[in-house]
Coordinates of C-alpha atoms and ligand atoms in Angstrom, one line a residue:
Chain A
M1 CA 89.6 12.6 -18.9
P2 CA 90.9 9.1 -19.0
H3 CA 88.8 6.4 -17.1
S4 CA 90.1 6.4 -13.6
L5 CA 90.6 2.6 -13.3
A6 CA 93.4 1.0 -15.2
I7 CA 92.0 -2.6 -15.1
E8 CA 88.5 -3.8 -14.0
T9 CA 87.2 -7.3 -14.2
H10 CA 83.8 -8.6 -13.4
E11 CA 83.1 -12.3 -12.7
L12 CA 85.7 -13.1 -15.2
G13 CA 86.1 -16.8 -16.0
R14 CA 88.0 -18.9 -18.4
I15 CA 87.6 -22.4 -19.2
Y16 CA 89.9 -24.3 -21.4
K17 CA 88.5 -27.2 -23.5
L18 CA 91.0 -30.0 -23.3
R19 CA 91.1 -32.1 -26.4
G20 CA 92.5 -35.6 -25.8
S21 CA 93.2 -38.1 -28.6
K22 CA 90.0 -39.7 -28.3
K23 CA 86.5 -38.2 -28.0
E24 CA 85.8 -39.6 -24.5
T25 CA 89.0 -37.8 -23.1
R26 CA 87.5 -34.5 -23.6
K27 CA 87.5 -32.5 -20.5
E28 CA 87.2 -29.0 -19.3
L29 CA 89.6 -27.2 -17.2
V30 CA 88.7 -24.1 -15.1
A31 CA 91.7 -21.8 -15.4
L32 CA 90.0 -18.7 -14.0
Q33 CA 86.8 -18.3 -12.1
D34 CA 84.8 -15.4 -10.7
V35 CA 87.7 -13.1 -10.9
N36 CA 86.8 -9.5 -9.5
L37 CA 89.7 -7.2 -9.5
T38 CA 90.0 -3.3 -9.9
V39 CA 93.5 -1.7 -10.3
E40 CA 93.7 2.0 -10.0
R41 CA 95.9 4.0 -12.3
G42 CA 99.4 4.5 -10.9
E43 CA 99.3 1.3 -9.0
L44 CA 101.8 -1.6 -9.2
F45 CA 99.7 -4.5 -8.9
G46 CA 100.9 -8.2 -8.3
L47 CA 99.4 -11.4 -9.0
L48 CA 100.9 -14.1 -6.8
G49 CA 100.3 -17.8 -7.1
P50 CA 101.8 -21.3 -7.7
N51 CA 102.3 -22.8 -11.2
G52 CA 98.9 -23.4 -13.0
A53 CA 97.1 -20.9 -10.7
G54 CA 96.0 -19.0 -13.7
K55 CA 98.2 -15.9 -13.8
T56 CA 99.2 -16.3 -17.4
T57 CA 95.7 -16.8 -18.4
L58 CA 94.4 -13.6 -16.8
I59 CA 97.2 -11.6 -18.4
K60 CA 96.3 -13.2 -21.8
V61 CA 92.6 -12.2 -21.3
L62 CA 93.5 -8.8 -20.2
T63 CA 95.9 -8.3 -23.2
T64 CA 93.2 -9.5 -25.8
L65 CA 95.1 -12.6 -26.6
L66 CA 92.4 -14.7 -25.2
S67 CA 88.6 -14.4 -24.9
P68 CA 87.1 -15.0 -21.6
T69 CA 84.3 -17.5 -21.4
S70 CA 82.3 -15.7 -18.8
G71 CA 82.3 -12.2 -17.2
W72 CA 83.9 -9.2 -18.6
A73 CA 87.2 -7.2 -18.3
R74 CA 88.0 -3.5 -18.9
V75 CA 91.6 -2.4 -19.6
A76 CA 92.3 1.3 -19.8
G77 CA 88.7 2.0 -20.2
A78 CA 87.7 -0.5 -23.0
D79 CA 86.3 -4.0 -23.1
V80 CA 89.1 -6.5 -24.0
H81 CA 86.8 -8.8 -25.8
A82 CA 84.5 -6.4 -27.4
D83 CA 86.8 -3.6 -28.3
P84 CA 90.3 -4.9 -28.4
E85 CA 91.3 -2.2 -31.0
S86 CA 90.9 0.5 -28.1
V87 CA 92.7 -1.5 -25.8
R88 CA 95.9 -2.5 -27.8
P89 CA 97.4 1.0 -28.4
R90 CA 97.5 1.6 -24.6
I91 CA 99.0 -1.5 -23.3
N92 CA 102.1 -3.8 -23.8
M93 CA 102.9 -7.1 -22.4
V94 CA 106.2 -9.0 -21.8
S95 CA 106.3 -12.8 -20.7
G96 CA 109.5 -13.7 -19.0
G97 CA 111.3 -17.1 -19.4
E98 CA 111.0 -17.1 -23.2
S99 CA 113.3 -15.9 -25.8
S100 CA 111.3 -14.1 -28.5
G101 CA 112.6 -11.6 -31.1
Y102 CA 113.9 -11.9 -34.6
G103 CA 117.3 -13.6 -34.2
L104 CA 119.0 -12.0 -37.2
L105 CA 118.1 -8.5 -36.5
T106 CA 120.0 -6.6 -34.0
V107 CA 118.8 -5.6 -30.5
R108 CA 118.1 -2.1 -31.8
E109 CA 116.4 -3.1 -35.1
N110 CA 114.2 -5.6 -33.0
L111 CA 113.1 -2.9 -30.6
W112 CA 112.9 -0.2 -33.3
M113 CA 110.6 -2.5 -35.4
F114 CA 108.2 -2.9 -32.5
S115 CA 108.2 0.8 -31.9
Q116 CA 107.1 1.3 -35.3
F117 CA 104.0 -0.8 -34.8
Y118 CA 102.8 1.7 -32.2
G119 CA 103.5 4.6 -34.7
A120 CA 106.4 6.3 -32.9
P121 CA 108.4 8.6 -34.9
S122 CA 111.7 6.9 -35.9
K123 CA 114.1 9.3 -34.4
E124 CA 112.3 9.4 -31.1
A125 CA 112.1 5.8 -30.9
N126 CA 115.8 5.5 -31.4
E127 CA 116.5 7.9 -28.6
R128 CA 114.2 6.0 -26.3
I129 CA 115.8 2.6 -27.3
E130 CA 119.2 4.0 -26.4
A131 CA 118.0 5.4 -23.1
L132 CA 116.4 2.3 -22.0
L133 CA 119.2 0.1 -23.0
E134 CA 121.5 2.3 -21.0
M135 CA 119.2 1.9 -18.0
V136 CA 119.4 -1.8 -18.1
G137 CA 122.9 -1.9 -18.8
M138 CA 122.8 -3.2 -22.2
K139 CA 123.8 -0.2 -24.4
D140 CA 127.1 -1.8 -25.5
R141 CA 125.1 -4.8 -27.0
M142 CA 122.7 -2.5 -29.2
H143 CA 124.1 -3.7 -32.3
T144 CA 124.4 -7.3 -31.4
K145 CA 122.2 -9.8 -33.3
S146 CA 119.6 -10.9 -30.9
S147 CA 120.3 -14.5 -31.7
D148 CA 123.8 -13.9 -30.2
L149 CA 122.6 -12.9 -26.8
S150 CA 122.4 -14.9 -23.8
T151 CA 118.9 -15.9 -22.6
G152 CA 119.0 -13.4 -19.7
L153 CA 120.0 -10.5 -22.1
R154 CA 117.3 -11.5 -24.6
Q155 CA 114.8 -11.3 -21.8
K156 CA 115.9 -7.8 -20.9
M157 CA 115.7 -6.8 -24.5
N158 CA 112.1 -8.1 -24.2
I159 CA 111.4 -6.2 -21.1
V160 CA 112.8 -3.1 -22.8
R161 CA 110.3 -3.8 -25.6
G162 CA 107.5 -3.6 -23.2
F163 CA 108.6 -0.3 -21.7
L164 CA 109.6 1.2 -25.0
T165 CA 105.9 2.1 -26.2
D166 CA 105.2 3.9 -23.0
P167 CA 102.0 2.0 -22.4
E168 CA 99.1 3.3 -19.9
V169 CA 99.2 -0.2 -18.7
L170 CA 101.9 -2.7 -18.8
F171 CA 101.7 -6.4 -18.1
L172 CA 104.7 -8.3 -17.1
D173 CA 104.4 -12.1 -16.9
E174 CA 107.1 -13.3 -14.4
P175 CA 109.7 -10.6 -15.6
T176 CA 112.5 -11.9 -13.6
L177 CA 112.0 -15.7 -14.3
G178 CA 115.5 -17.0 -15.3
L179 CA 117.4 -13.9 -14.5
D180 CA 120.2 -14.1 -12.0
V181 CA 120.1 -12.2 -8.8
G182 CA 121.9 -9.0 -10.1
A183 CA 119.7 -8.8 -13.2
S184 CA 116.4 -9.3 -11.3
R185 CA 117.6 -6.6 -8.9
D186 CA 118.1 -4.2 -12.1
V187 CA 114.8 -5.1 -13.5
R188 CA 112.9 -4.3 -10.2
K189 CA 114.7 -1.2 -10.0
F190 CA 113.7 -0.2 -13.4
I191 CA 110.2 -1.1 -12.9
I192 CA 110.0 1.1 -9.8
E193 CA 111.6 4.1 -11.6
W194 CA 109.5 3.8 -14.5
L195 CA 106.3 4.0 -12.3
K196 CA 107.6 6.9 -10.4
A197 CA 108.2 8.8 -13.6
D198 CA 104.7 9.2 -14.2
K199 CA 101.7 8.9 -11.8
E200 CA 99.2 7.6 -14.6
R201 CA 101.3 4.6 -15.4
T202 CA 100.0 1.3 -14.4
L203 CA 101.9 -2.0 -14.1
L204 CA 100.4 -5.5 -13.3
L205 CA 103.1 -8.2 -12.8
T206 CA 102.8 -11.9 -12.1
T207 CA 105.4 -13.8 -9.9
H208 CA 105.6 -16.8 -7.7
Y209 CA 108.5 -15.0 -5.9
M210 CA 107.0 -14.0 -2.6
V211 CA 109.7 -11.6 -1.9
E212 CA 109.3 -10.0 -5.3
A213 CA 105.7 -9.4 -4.7
D214 CA 106.1 -8.2 -1.1
E215 CA 108.9 -5.7 -1.9
L216 CA 107.6 -4.4 -5.2
C217 CA 103.9 -4.3 -5.3
D218 CA 101.4 -1.8 -3.8
R219 CA 98.7 -4.4 -3.7
V220 CA 98.8 -8.1 -4.3
A221 CA 96.1 -10.6 -5.4
I222 CA 96.7 -14.0 -4.2
I223 CA 95.5 -16.5 -6.8
N224 CA 95.2 -20.2 -6.7
K225 CA 93.3 -22.6 -9.0
G226 CA 91.8 -19.9 -10.9
R227 CA 90.4 -18.0 -7.9
V228 CA 91.4 -14.8 -6.3
L229 CA 91.7 -15.7 -2.5
A230 CA 92.7 -12.4 -1.3
C231 CA 93.5 -8.9 -2.5
D232 CA 95.2 -6.2 -0.5
T233 CA 98.6 -4.5 0.3
P234 CA 101.2 -6.8 1.4
S235 CA 101.2 -5.2 4.9
A236 CA 97.7 -5.7 5.3
L237 CA 97.6 -9.2 4.1
K238 CA 100.4 -10.0 6.6
Q239 CA 98.6 -8.2 9.4
R240 CA 95.9 -10.8 9.2
L241 CA 98.4 -13.1 10.7
Q242 CA 100.0 -10.9 13.2
K243 CA 98.0 -12.4 16.1
D244 CA 100.2 -15.6 15.8
V245 CA 103.7 -15.8 16.7
T246 CA 105.9 -17.9 14.4
F247 CA 109.2 -19.5 15.3
E248 CA 111.8 -21.3 13.3
I249 CA 113.5 -23.9 15.3
E250 CA 116.5 -26.0 14.4
T251 CA 116.9 -29.0 16.6
S252 CA 119.1 -32.3 16.7
P253 CA 117.6 -35.5 15.6
L254 CA 114.1 -36.1 16.9
N255 CA 114.4 -39.2 19.0
G256 CA 110.8 -40.3 18.3
L257 CA 109.3 -37.0 18.5
T258 CA 106.7 -36.5 15.9
M259 CA 104.7 -33.8 14.3
Q260 CA 101.5 -35.0 15.7
M261 CA 102.8 -34.8 19.2
M262 CA 103.7 -31.1 18.6
E263 CA 100.4 -30.3 17.1
E264 CA 98.6 -31.9 20.1
Q265 CA 100.0 -29.1 22.3
P266 CA 97.2 -26.7 22.8
E267 CA 99.2 -23.5 22.4
V268 CA 100.7 -24.8 19.0
K269 CA 98.3 -23.6 16.2
K270 CA 100.1 -24.9 13.4
A271 CA 103.4 -26.9 13.0
A272 CA 105.6 -27.8 10.0
L273 CA 108.5 -30.0 9.9
T274 CA 111.4 -30.5 7.5
E275 CA 114.4 -32.8 7.8
I276 CA 117.8 -31.2 7.6
E277 CA 121.1 -32.5 7.7
G278 CA 121.9 -33.5 11.4
G279 CA 118.5 -32.8 12.6
A280 CA 115.2 -31.2 11.9
R281 CA 113.7 -27.7 11.2
W282 CA 110.5 -26.8 12.7
K283 CA 108.1 -23.9 11.9
L284 CA 105.6 -23.3 14.7
S285 CA 102.7 -20.9 15.0
L286 CA 102.0 -20.3 18.6
V287 CA 99.1 -18.6 20.3
E288 CA 101.6 -16.4 22.2
E289 CA 105.2 -16.0 22.8
S290 CA 105.1 -17.7 26.3
A291 CA 104.0 -20.8 24.8
L292 CA 107.7 -21.4 23.6
A293 CA 108.3 -22.8 27.1
R294 CA 106.0 -25.7 26.5
V295 CA 107.6 -26.5 23.2
F296 CA 111.1 -26.5 24.9
N297 CA 109.7 -28.6 27.5
L298 CA 108.6 -31.3 25.0
F299 CA 112.1 -31.0 23.4
A300 CA 113.6 -31.7 26.7
Q301 CA 111.4 -34.7 27.3
K302 CA 112.7 -36.5 24.1
D303 CA 116.1 -35.2 24.6
V304 CA 116.0 -33.1 21.6
K305 CA 118.6 -30.2 21.6
V306 CA 117.7 -26.8 20.3
M307 CA 120.3 -25.7 17.9
N308 CA 118.9 -22.5 16.6
L309 CA 116.0 -20.2 17.2
N310 CA 114.3 -17.5 15.1
K311 CA 111.3 -15.6 15.7
R312 CA 109.7 -14.9 12.3
Q313 CA 107.9 -12.0 10.9
P314 CA 104.9 -13.2 8.8
T315 CA 105.6 -13.1 5.2
L316 CA 103.4 -13.5 2.1
E317 CA 104.2 -17.1 1.9
D318 CA 102.6 -17.3 5.5
V319 CA 99.6 -15.6 4.1
F320 CA 99.5 -18.1 1.2
V321 CA 99.7 -21.1 3.7
E322 CA 96.9 -19.5 5.6
L323 CA 94.7 -19.2 2.8
V324 CA 95.3 -22.3 0.8
G325 CA 96.3 -24.5 3.9
R326 CA 99.5 -25.6 2.0
S327 CA 102.7 -23.9 0.9
M328 CA 103.0 -22.8 -2.5
A329 CA 105.8 -25.4 -3.2
E330 CA 103.4 -28.2 -1.9
E331 CA 100.6 -26.8 -4.1
E332 CA 103.0 -26.9 -7.1
S333 CA 104.1 -30.5 -6.6
N334 CA 100.4 -31.4 -6.0
E335 CA 99.6 -29.6 -9.3
R336 CA 102.2 -31.7 -11.2
S337 CA 101.0 -35.0 -10.0
E338 CA 97.4 -34.3 -10.8
Chain B
M1 CA 104.9 0.1 -43.0
A2 CA 103.9 -3.4 -42.3
A3 CA 105.3 -4.4 -45.7
W4 CA 108.6 -2.8 -45.1
L5 CA 108.9 -4.5 -41.7
G6 CA 108.0 -7.6 -43.5
W7 CA 110.8 -7.1 -45.8
L8 CA 113.3 -6.5 -43.0
I9 CA 112.3 -9.8 -41.3
E10 CA 112.3 -11.9 -44.6
S11 CA 115.6 -10.3 -46.0
N12 CA 117.4 -11.0 -42.7
W13 CA 115.9 -14.4 -42.5
T14 CA 119.2 -16.0 -43.2
D15 CA 122.7 -15.2 -44.1
P16 CA 123.5 -14.1 -47.8
F17 CA 124.7 -17.7 -48.7
L18 CA 121.6 -19.5 -47.7
F19 CA 119.7 -16.6 -49.2
A20 CA 121.4 -17.2 -52.4
V21 CA 120.8 -20.9 -52.3
Y22 CA 117.0 -20.3 -51.7
S23 CA 116.3 -17.6 -54.2
I24 CA 118.7 -18.9 -57.0
V25 CA 120.1 -22.3 -56.8
K26 CA 116.9 -23.9 -55.6
P27 CA 114.6 -22.7 -58.4
L28 CA 117.2 -23.3 -60.9
S29 CA 117.7 -26.8 -59.9
G30 CA 114.0 -27.3 -59.9
A31 CA 113.7 -25.9 -63.5
A32 CA 116.7 -28.2 -64.4
I33 CA 114.9 -31.3 -63.2
L34 CA 111.8 -30.2 -65.1
V35 CA 113.9 -29.7 -68.2
I36 CA 115.7 -33.1 -67.9
M37 CA 112.3 -34.7 -67.4
Y38 CA 110.9 -33.0 -70.4
G39 CA 114.0 -34.0 -72.5
I40 CA 113.7 -37.6 -71.7
I41 CA 109.8 -37.6 -72.4
S42 CA 110.0 -35.6 -75.5
G43 CA 113.1 -37.3 -76.9
G44 CA 115.1 -33.9 -76.7
N45 CA 112.7 -31.9 -78.7
F46 CA 112.9 -28.5 -77.2
N47 CA 111.2 -26.7 -80.2
T48 CA 107.6 -27.4 -79.6
P49 CA 105.3 -24.9 -78.1
L50 CA 105.0 -27.2 -74.9
F51 CA 108.5 -26.6 -73.8
P52 CA 108.1 -22.9 -73.1
Y53 CA 104.5 -23.6 -71.8
I54 CA 106.2 -25.7 -69.2
Y55 CA 109.2 -23.7 -68.5
L56 CA 107.5 -20.4 -68.0
G57 CA 104.5 -22.0 -65.9
N58 CA 107.2 -23.5 -63.7
A59 CA 109.1 -20.5 -63.4
F60 CA 106.0 -18.3 -62.4
Y61 CA 105.0 -20.9 -60.1
I62 CA 107.7 -19.8 -57.9
Y63 CA 105.4 -16.9 -57.0
V64 CA 102.9 -19.3 -55.5
G65 CA 105.4 -20.9 -53.2
A66 CA 107.0 -17.5 -52.3
V67 CA 103.8 -15.3 -51.8
M68 CA 101.0 -17.7 -50.8
T69 CA 102.9 -20.2 -48.7
G70 CA 105.0 -17.2 -47.3
V71 CA 102.0 -15.5 -46.0
S72 CA 100.8 -18.4 -44.1
W73 CA 104.2 -19.5 -43.2
A74 CA 104.7 -16.1 -41.4
V75 CA 102.2 -17.3 -38.9
V76 CA 104.2 -20.4 -38.1
D77 CA 107.4 -18.4 -38.1
D78 CA 106.3 -15.7 -35.7
R79 CA 104.5 -18.0 -33.5
E80 CA 106.7 -21.1 -33.3
H81 CA 110.2 -19.7 -34.2
Y82 CA 110.5 -16.1 -33.1
K83 CA 107.7 -16.3 -30.4
T84 CA 106.7 -12.8 -31.5
L85 CA 103.2 -13.4 -32.8
K86 CA 101.4 -12.6 -29.6
Y87 CA 103.4 -9.2 -29.4
M88 CA 102.3 -8.4 -33.0
Y89 CA 98.9 -9.3 -32.1
I90 CA 98.5 -7.0 -29.0
A91 CA 100.2 -4.2 -31.0
P92 CA 97.9 -1.6 -32.5
I93 CA 98.2 -3.0 -36.1
Y94 CA 95.9 -4.9 -38.3
I95 CA 97.4 -8.3 -38.4
P96 CA 96.4 -9.2 -42.0
V97 CA 98.1 -6.0 -43.4
Y98 CA 101.4 -7.1 -41.7
L99 CA 100.9 -10.6 -43.0
L100 CA 100.5 -9.2 -46.5
G101 CA 103.4 -7.1 -45.9
R102 CA 105.4 -10.3 -45.4
G103 CA 103.9 -11.4 -48.6
V104 CA 105.1 -8.2 -50.6
A105 CA 108.5 -8.9 -49.2
R106 CA 108.4 -12.6 -50.4
F107 CA 107.2 -11.2 -53.9
I108 CA 110.5 -9.1 -54.1
T109 CA 112.7 -12.0 -53.3
G110 CA 110.9 -14.3 -55.2
S111 CA 111.0 -12.0 -58.3
I112 CA 114.7 -12.4 -58.3
A113 CA 114.3 -16.2 -58.6
V114 CA 111.7 -16.0 -61.2
F115 CA 113.9 -13.5 -63.3
I116 CA 117.0 -15.7 -63.0
T117 CA 115.1 -18.8 -64.1
I118 CA 113.5 -17.2 -67.0
M119 CA 116.8 -15.7 -68.2
A120 CA 118.4 -19.1 -67.7
G121 CA 115.8 -20.4 -70.1
V122 CA 116.3 -17.7 -72.6
L123 CA 120.0 -18.0 -72.6
F124 CA 120.6 -21.6 -72.6
L125 CA 117.4 -23.4 -73.4
K126 CA 116.2 -21.3 -76.3
V127 CA 112.9 -20.4 -74.7
P128 CA 111.5 -18.3 -77.5
L129 CA 111.2 -15.1 -75.4
H130 CA 111.6 -11.8 -77.7
F131 CA 111.6 -8.7 -75.6
A132 CA 110.0 -6.7 -78.5
D133 CA 107.1 -9.0 -78.6
I134 CA 106.1 -8.8 -74.9
N135 CA 102.8 -7.3 -74.1
W136 CA 104.2 -5.4 -71.2
G137 CA 100.9 -3.8 -70.3
L138 CA 99.1 -7.2 -69.8
F139 CA 102.0 -8.6 -68.4
L140 CA 102.4 -6.1 -65.5
V141 CA 98.8 -5.9 -64.9
T142 CA 98.5 -9.7 -64.7
L143 CA 101.5 -9.9 -62.5
I144 CA 100.3 -7.4 -59.9
L145 CA 96.9 -8.7 -59.9
G146 CA 98.1 -12.2 -59.5
V147 CA 100.6 -11.4 -56.6
V148 CA 97.6 -9.4 -54.8
M149 CA 95.5 -12.6 -55.3
L150 CA 98.3 -15.0 -54.2
A151 CA 98.8 -13.0 -51.1
L152 CA 95.1 -12.9 -50.2
L153 CA 95.1 -16.7 -50.7
G154 CA 98.0 -16.8 -48.3
L155 CA 96.0 -14.9 -45.9
L156 CA 93.1 -17.6 -46.1
L157 CA 95.7 -20.1 -45.3
A158 CA 97.2 -18.1 -42.6
G159 CA 93.9 -18.1 -40.9
I160 CA 93.5 -21.7 -41.2
T161 CA 97.1 -22.1 -39.8
L162 CA 96.2 -20.0 -37.0
T163 CA 93.6 -22.3 -35.7
V164 CA 95.4 -25.5 -36.3
A165 CA 97.8 -26.2 -33.6
R166 CA 99.9 -28.9 -35.1
H167 CA 101.7 -29.4 -38.4
E168 CA 100.9 -26.1 -39.5
G169 CA 103.7 -25.8 -42.1
F170 CA 102.3 -28.4 -44.3
I171 CA 99.0 -26.5 -45.1
G172 CA 100.8 -24.0 -47.3
E173 CA 103.0 -26.5 -49.0
A174 CA 100.1 -29.0 -49.6
T175 CA 97.9 -26.0 -51.2
A176 CA 100.7 -25.0 -53.3
G177 CA 101.3 -28.6 -54.3
A178 CA 97.7 -29.1 -55.1
L179 CA 97.5 -25.9 -57.3
Y180 CA 100.7 -26.8 -59.1
I181 CA 98.7 -29.8 -60.6
F182 CA 95.2 -28.1 -61.0
S183 CA 96.5 -24.7 -62.4
G184 CA 98.1 -26.0 -65.6
A185 CA 101.4 -25.0 -64.4
V186 CA 103.4 -27.6 -66.1
F187 CA 100.8 -29.3 -68.3
P188 CA 97.5 -28.2 -69.8
L189 CA 94.5 -29.0 -67.8
D190 CA 93.2 -31.1 -70.7
V191 CA 95.6 -33.8 -69.7
L192 CA 93.5 -34.3 -66.3
P193 CA 90.6 -36.5 -66.4
A194 CA 87.5 -34.5 -67.3
W195 CA 85.7 -34.8 -64.0
I196 CA 88.5 -33.2 -62.1
R197 CA 89.2 -30.4 -64.5
P198 CA 86.6 -27.9 -63.0
V199 CA 88.9 -27.7 -59.9
G200 CA 91.4 -26.1 -62.4
Y201 CA 88.8 -23.9 -63.9
F202 CA 87.8 -22.5 -60.4
M203 CA 91.3 -21.7 -59.5
P204 CA 92.5 -18.0 -60.3
T205 CA 96.0 -19.4 -60.7
T206 CA 95.0 -21.2 -64.0
Y207 CA 94.0 -17.9 -65.6
W208 CA 97.0 -16.1 -64.0
L209 CA 99.7 -18.4 -65.5
E210 CA 97.7 -18.4 -68.8
L211 CA 97.7 -14.7 -69.1
L212 CA 101.4 -14.4 -68.1
R213 CA 102.3 -16.8 -70.9
R214 CA 100.1 -15.1 -73.3
S215 CA 101.8 -11.8 -72.5
L216 CA 105.2 -13.2 -72.9
V217 CA 105.0 -15.6 -75.7
G218 CA 101.6 -15.2 -77.2
N219 CA 101.6 -17.5 -80.0
V220 CA 102.8 -20.4 -77.8
A221 CA 100.1 -20.2 -75.4
Q222 CA 97.5 -20.2 -78.1
A223 CA 98.6 -23.7 -79.1
F224 CA 96.8 -25.1 -76.1
P225 CA 93.1 -25.9 -76.1
T226 CA 92.2 -25.2 -72.6
L227 CA 91.5 -21.6 -72.8
A228 CA 91.7 -21.1 -76.5
N229 CA 88.2 -19.8 -76.8
F230 CA 88.6 -16.9 -74.5
S231 CA 90.4 -13.5 -75.4
N232 CA 92.9 -11.9 -73.2
L233 CA 90.4 -9.5 -71.7
Q234 CA 87.9 -12.4 -71.1
I235 CA 90.5 -14.3 -69.1
L236 CA 91.7 -11.0 -67.3
G237 CA 88.0 -10.6 -66.3
I238 CA 87.7 -14.0 -65.1
L239 CA 91.1 -13.7 -63.2
L240 CA 89.6 -10.4 -61.6
G241 CA 86.3 -11.9 -60.7
L242 CA 88.0 -14.9 -59.0
S243 CA 90.4 -12.9 -57.3
V244 CA 87.7 -10.7 -55.8
F245 CA 85.8 -13.7 -54.8
F246 CA 88.7 -15.5 -53.0
G247 CA 89.9 -12.3 -51.7
T248 CA 86.6 -11.7 -50.0
V249 CA 86.3 -15.3 -48.9
S250 CA 89.9 -15.0 -47.5
I251 CA 89.4 -11.9 -45.4
W252 CA 86.1 -13.4 -44.1
V253 CA 87.8 -16.8 -43.2
F254 CA 90.9 -15.0 -41.6
R255 CA 88.4 -13.0 -39.4
Y256 CA 86.4 -16.1 -38.5
C257 CA 89.7 -17.9 -37.6
D258 CA 91.2 -15.1 -35.7
R259 CA 88.2 -15.1 -33.5
L260 CA 88.4 -18.8 -33.2
A261 CA 92.0 -18.6 -32.2
R262 CA 91.5 -16.2 -29.4
E263 CA 88.6 -18.2 -28.1
R264 CA 90.7 -21.2 -28.2
G265 CA 93.8 -19.5 -26.9
L266 CA 96.0 -20.5 -30.0
I267 CA 97.6 -17.3 -30.7
D268 CA 100.6 -18.0 -28.6
H269 CA 100.3 -21.6 -28.7
T270 CA 103.7 -23.4 -29.6
T271 CA 103.9 -27.0 -30.4
N272 CA 107.7 -27.2 -29.7
Y273 CA 108.0 -29.5 -32.6
Ligands
LIG1 N1 96.0 -23.3 -24.0 C1 95.8 -24.0 -22.9 N2 95.0 -25.2 -23.2 C2 94.6 -25.8 -22.1 N3 94.8 -25.7 -20.8 C3 95.6 -24.5 -20.6 C4 96.1 -23.8 -21.6 N4 97.0 -22.7 -21.1 C5 96.8 -23.0 -19.7 N5 96.0 -24.1 -19.4 C6 95.9 -24.5 -18.0 O1 95.3 -23.5 -17.3 C7 95.7 -23.5 -15.9 C8 96.2 -22.1 -15.7 O2 97.6 -21.9 -16.3 P1 98.2 -20.7 -16.4 O3 99.2 -20.8 -17.4 O4 97.4 -19.5 -16.5 O5 99.0 -20.6 -15.0 P2 100.1 -19.8 -14.4 O6 99.5 -19.3 -13.0 O7 100.6 -18.8 -15.4 O8 101.2 -20.7 -14.0 P3 102.7 -20.5 -14.1 O9 103.4 -20.1 -12.8 O10 103.2 -22.0 -14.3 O11 103.2 -19.7 -15.3 C9 96.9 -24.5 -15.9 O12 96.2 -25.6 -15.2 C10 97.2 -24.8 -17.4 O13 97.5 -26.3 -17.5
LIG2 MG1 102.4 -18.3 -16.3

């Protein structure tokens, strides 16, 4: 009987040694720290976090490409560091946003070759390749050299490569990165169907698209600066915020009204302000709905007109803001400037 | 299997025109340069034993570039170019076997170049090669042993390449270049200063080239003093011994580098050069 957990990590850590040009610039970068996760078989598990959060690093450790510097991880029942040979036949991985593959081989040849590494009988492999290409709408490109494919199609080919070997645990690193809306939808649909077809199949994907994590995943781990901040079903994560009421309000120009003034209102738990053409957009978390009157009052005092009002359901983005104190976009621009 | 996949990748590496350029025109022009240089230095005397010595040494040296450099280059190719190395890595195959497979493929393409170069020498330059006199048994045994040896040396370089993030390509080329000088490929080792000759005596390629020459044009090789005191069998023994030694070292180094690369996160490292 197979081990019941698909993925299990314990106090997993990874530190990169950065080697500058000179000795004194030697630094250490903590990419993962004390990561404790368990993923059941059959789950679609999402890792959500901004650039540099450590998502790819975690996938690399779990797929035996990178050794952890502390803690341990088991995938499909085997330790990824001590026993990679037991892990490898059971997994596969696809990274989005890069075009890999032997350019002078056709799509079919590329895929066929990889299937052979997993010991699939040739005929069976060809049938699967055809079926999978059909499902992602690429069957007509089967005999195209992969160098002649567009970036998006090459990525689709790469995704097919991941599914082709029918892994017990599949890792997808930003599978929809760089794909257009339609292709992303195809990929997401495909992921769900693949999981449905066999209850033992497990899929772990990383993304920094909130909506993708929300609509796709059974459970999501929110990760930032190498740490897992929360891990639960999307609805449970959002429920944590349910007590607040969030409104999005578009107003005319501010006439001296400041964010600080808004925040000083006792009923306003949190305020965010962005300037838009011809005015401003507010995002306000209020203790209760009736507090809206107070906000309108404030607008009236400054002669600011309300143009649009929206009550917002909490999203995973809000969960992220709650946990980190900043939006994911802010976190990413901050990361770059560091 | 891995060898066959390697062949697929290698033979599709480029279109037929470029393939022809690399496997025919390049080695031939290399040989031509050598012949011209020899012609100038020797005053046009192509009838000395030195000429076939040089010509054949150079021809067989193509295998070093093809197989040894090829195996280590496969790491760069798959990692930087095709970005497939990490997918090879997580697949349930033993990476050295796959890399050696790439080497076998390079051996086949390299053989075309070697054959053409030698034929050109026989037909146009009167390299004294008489098919009836060839010691085929010795030739084949030596050739196969040598190619295995080169592939294993390639594995050693592949391991080092794996752990070096930058300028990987040059490791294979540099080693091939150094071996060219130290293996008696185009001049006998005796030409080198005595203190540096031991390097050549330690290289399996030295004995390999000597045996290939002896098996093809026996009397010619005997004209050079370097290994004159050794019989064919003795040289074969040394070649075998050194091959086993370097092979073991290679596999050990590769394993070590492989672990190091995983620790440092270099398996999918691209330099974007
Ligand atoms: N090979 C490496 N050497 C040194 N530092 C690295 C290396 N790979 C990643 N890092 C650093 O580790 C941190 C985590 O990177 P990682 O690629 O795991 O992030 P990520 O969550 O996948 O981000 P993204 O959304 O941009 O893909 C980053 O700060 C990154 O700069
Ligand atoms: Mg990433």
